[in-house]
GROMACS .gro file of C-alpha atoms in nm:
model
  130
    1VAL     CA    1   7.534   7.597   6.995
    2SER     CA    2   7.233   7.740   7.213
    3HIS     CA    3   7.338   7.944   7.534
    4VAL     CA    4   7.721   7.926   7.438
    5GLU     CA    5   7.909   8.259   7.415
    6GLU     CA    6   8.270   8.372   7.364
    7CYS     CA    7   8.409   8.628   7.585
    8PRO     CA    8   8.560   8.894   7.395
    9HIS     CA    9   8.845   8.932   7.650
   10THR     CA   10   8.959   8.581   7.699
   11GLY     CA   11   8.852   8.395   7.393
   12ARG     CA   12   8.723   8.142   7.611
   13ARG     CA   13   8.354   7.984   7.526
   14LYS     CA   14   8.115   7.981   7.846
   15PHE     CA   15   7.736   7.825   7.894
   16VAL     CA   16   7.495   8.119   7.948
   17ALA     CA   17   7.158   8.024   8.103
   18LEU     CA   18   7.006   8.366   8.138
   19SER     CA   19   7.000   8.682   7.901
   20GLN     CA   20   7.155   8.991   8.001
   21GLU     CA   21   6.834   9.133   8.034
   22GLN     CA   22   6.740   8.872   8.286
   23VAL     CA   23   7.074   8.884   8.484
   24LEU     CA   24   7.062   9.246   8.534
   25ARG     CA   25   6.670   9.215   8.633
   26ILE     CA   26   6.777   8.963   8.909
   27SER     CA   27   7.061   9.211   9.013
   28GLU     CA   28   6.844   9.490   9.054
   29THR     CA   29   6.609   9.264   9.285
   30GLU     CA   30   6.899   9.154   9.482
   31LEU     CA   31   7.034   9.522   9.496
   32GLU     CA   32   6.674   9.640   9.650
   33GLU     CA   33   6.679   9.288   9.903
   34ILE     CA   34   7.083   9.398  10.032
   35LEU     CA   35   6.998   9.764  10.064
   36GLU     CA   36   6.690   9.680  10.269
   37ASN     CA   37   6.841   9.402  10.472
   38ASN     CA   38   7.140   9.634  10.576
   39GLU     CA   39   6.951   9.963  10.579
   40THR     CA   40   7.135  10.048  10.895
   41LYS     CA   41   7.478   9.938  10.823
   42ILE     CA   42   7.573  10.124  10.548
   43LEU     CA   43   7.831  10.374  10.594
   44GLU     CA   44   7.793  10.718  10.473
   45LYS     CA   45   7.993  10.836  10.167
   46GLU     CA   46   8.154  11.118  10.389
   47ASN     CA   47   8.333  10.802  10.604
   48PRO     CA   48   8.685  10.797  10.554
   49THR     CA   49   8.684  10.456  10.488
   50TYR     CA   50   8.410  10.465  10.211
   51GLU     CA   51   8.649  10.722  10.033
   52LYS     CA   52   8.927  10.500  10.041
   53VAL     CA   53   8.718  10.224   9.897
   54ALA     CA   54   8.605  10.457   9.597
   55ASN     CA   55   8.923  10.546   9.531
   56ILE     CA   56   9.045  10.185   9.495
   57ALA     CA   57   8.772  10.095   9.283
   58ASN     CA   58   8.770  10.428   9.075
   59ARG     CA   59   9.177  10.344   9.020
   60ILE     CA   60   9.054   9.981   8.890
   61LEU     CA   61   8.787  10.148   8.643
   62GLU     CA   62   9.026  10.408   8.510
   63ALA     CA   63   9.295  10.168   8.411
   64ASN     CA   64   9.051   9.938   8.281
   65ARG     CA   65   8.863  10.246   8.026
   66ASP     CA   66   8.973  10.050   7.738
   67ILE     CA   67   8.711   9.755   7.808
   68PRO     CA   68   8.384   9.875   7.692
   69GLU     CA   69   8.188   9.680   7.962
   70ILE     CA   70   8.359   9.869   8.223
   71PHE     CA   71   8.162  10.195   8.109
   72GLY     CA   72   7.848  10.023   8.025
   73LYS     CA   73   7.739  10.012   8.385
   74ASP     CA   74   7.654  10.223   8.653
   75TRP     CA   75   7.931  10.124   8.914
   76THR     CA   76   7.833  10.242   9.282
   77ILE     CA   77   7.990  10.158   9.610
   78VAL     CA   78   7.802  10.033   9.901
   79LEU     CA   79   8.021   9.995  10.229
   80ILE     CA   80   7.824   9.773  10.503
   81ASN     CA   81   7.938   9.790  10.853
   82GLN     CA   82   7.943   9.423  10.945
   83SER     CA   83   8.230   9.225  11.063
   84THR     CA   84   8.177   8.990  10.746
   85GLU     CA   85   8.492   8.950  10.544
   86ASN     CA   86   8.339   8.958  10.238
   87ALA     CA   87   8.303   9.213   9.902
   88PHE     CA   88   8.125   9.110   9.603
   89VAL     CA   89   8.009   9.277   9.273
   90LEU     CA   90   7.637   9.217   9.132
   91PRO     CA   91   7.616   9.226   8.744
   92SER     CA   92   7.494   9.571   8.727
   93GLY     CA   93   7.806   9.716   8.883
   94HIS     CA   94   7.693   9.772   9.243
   95ILE     CA   95   7.996   9.690   9.448
   96PHE     CA   96   7.925   9.570   9.800
   97VAL     CA   97   8.246   9.583  10.060
   98PHE     CA   98   8.206   9.480  10.432
   99GLN     CA   99   8.405   9.643  10.688
  100GLY     CA  100   8.521   9.313  10.767
  101MET     CA  101   8.681   9.299  10.468
  102VAL     CA  102   8.844   9.634  10.521
  103ASP     CA  103   8.962   9.506  10.834
  104PHE     CA  104   9.095   9.203  10.714
  105CYS     CA  105   9.303   9.387  10.456
  106SER     CA  106   9.413   9.630  10.720
  107SER     CA  107   9.737   9.603  10.963
  108GLN     CA  108   9.701   9.531  11.348
  109TYR     CA  109   9.746   9.910  11.361
  110GLY     CA  110   9.440   9.962  11.136
  111HIS     CA  111   9.628  10.087  10.811
  112LEU     CA  112   9.446   9.965  10.531
  113ASN     CA  113   9.659   9.773  10.277
  114GLU     CA  114   9.524   9.911   9.954
  115ASP     CA  115   9.698   9.666   9.728
  116GLN     CA  116   9.534   9.363   9.882
  117LEU     CA  117   9.186   9.565   9.871
  118SER     CA  118   9.268   9.612   9.505
  119ILE     CA  119   9.342   9.266   9.444
  120ILE     CA  120   8.973   9.164   9.579
  121LEU     CA  121   8.782   9.453   9.426
  122GLY     CA  122   8.946   9.393   9.087
  123HIS     CA  123   8.868   9.029   9.090
  124GLU     CA  124   8.506   9.089   9.189
  125MET     CA  125   8.453   9.358   8.961
  126ALA     CA  126   8.592   9.129   8.678
  127HIS     CA  127   8.317   8.887   8.762
  128ALA     CA  128   8.077   9.170   8.650
  129ILE     CA  129   8.215   9.192   8.320
  130LEU     CA  130   8.353   8.885   8.202
   0.00000   0.00000   0.00000
């Protein structure tokens, strides 16, 4: 059957309309567009919130090092200073987290609940590898 693949991790069969090469090309185009559209809102790596998000993502990656697709990507993190409650990961491994999502996962006193953000990031990262 054409365009049907089996996921090696779940055993589930899925329809695949684009080749992996096509997906990665589209992903790189999306990356450029997202970075350009948010150029003035991207928080620096030295930002304490960026460091927290990076630590969470690195823990997820380290805990799943037995999955080959984890280390076949150049994972990057972009923290966008915007109130949108969203996070997503491009198929190429570029992780985007909006400040609004960090705030949503924080207490009324501003303390980040890392477990909550970990669940969201793990879910989004899984989309990039499954």
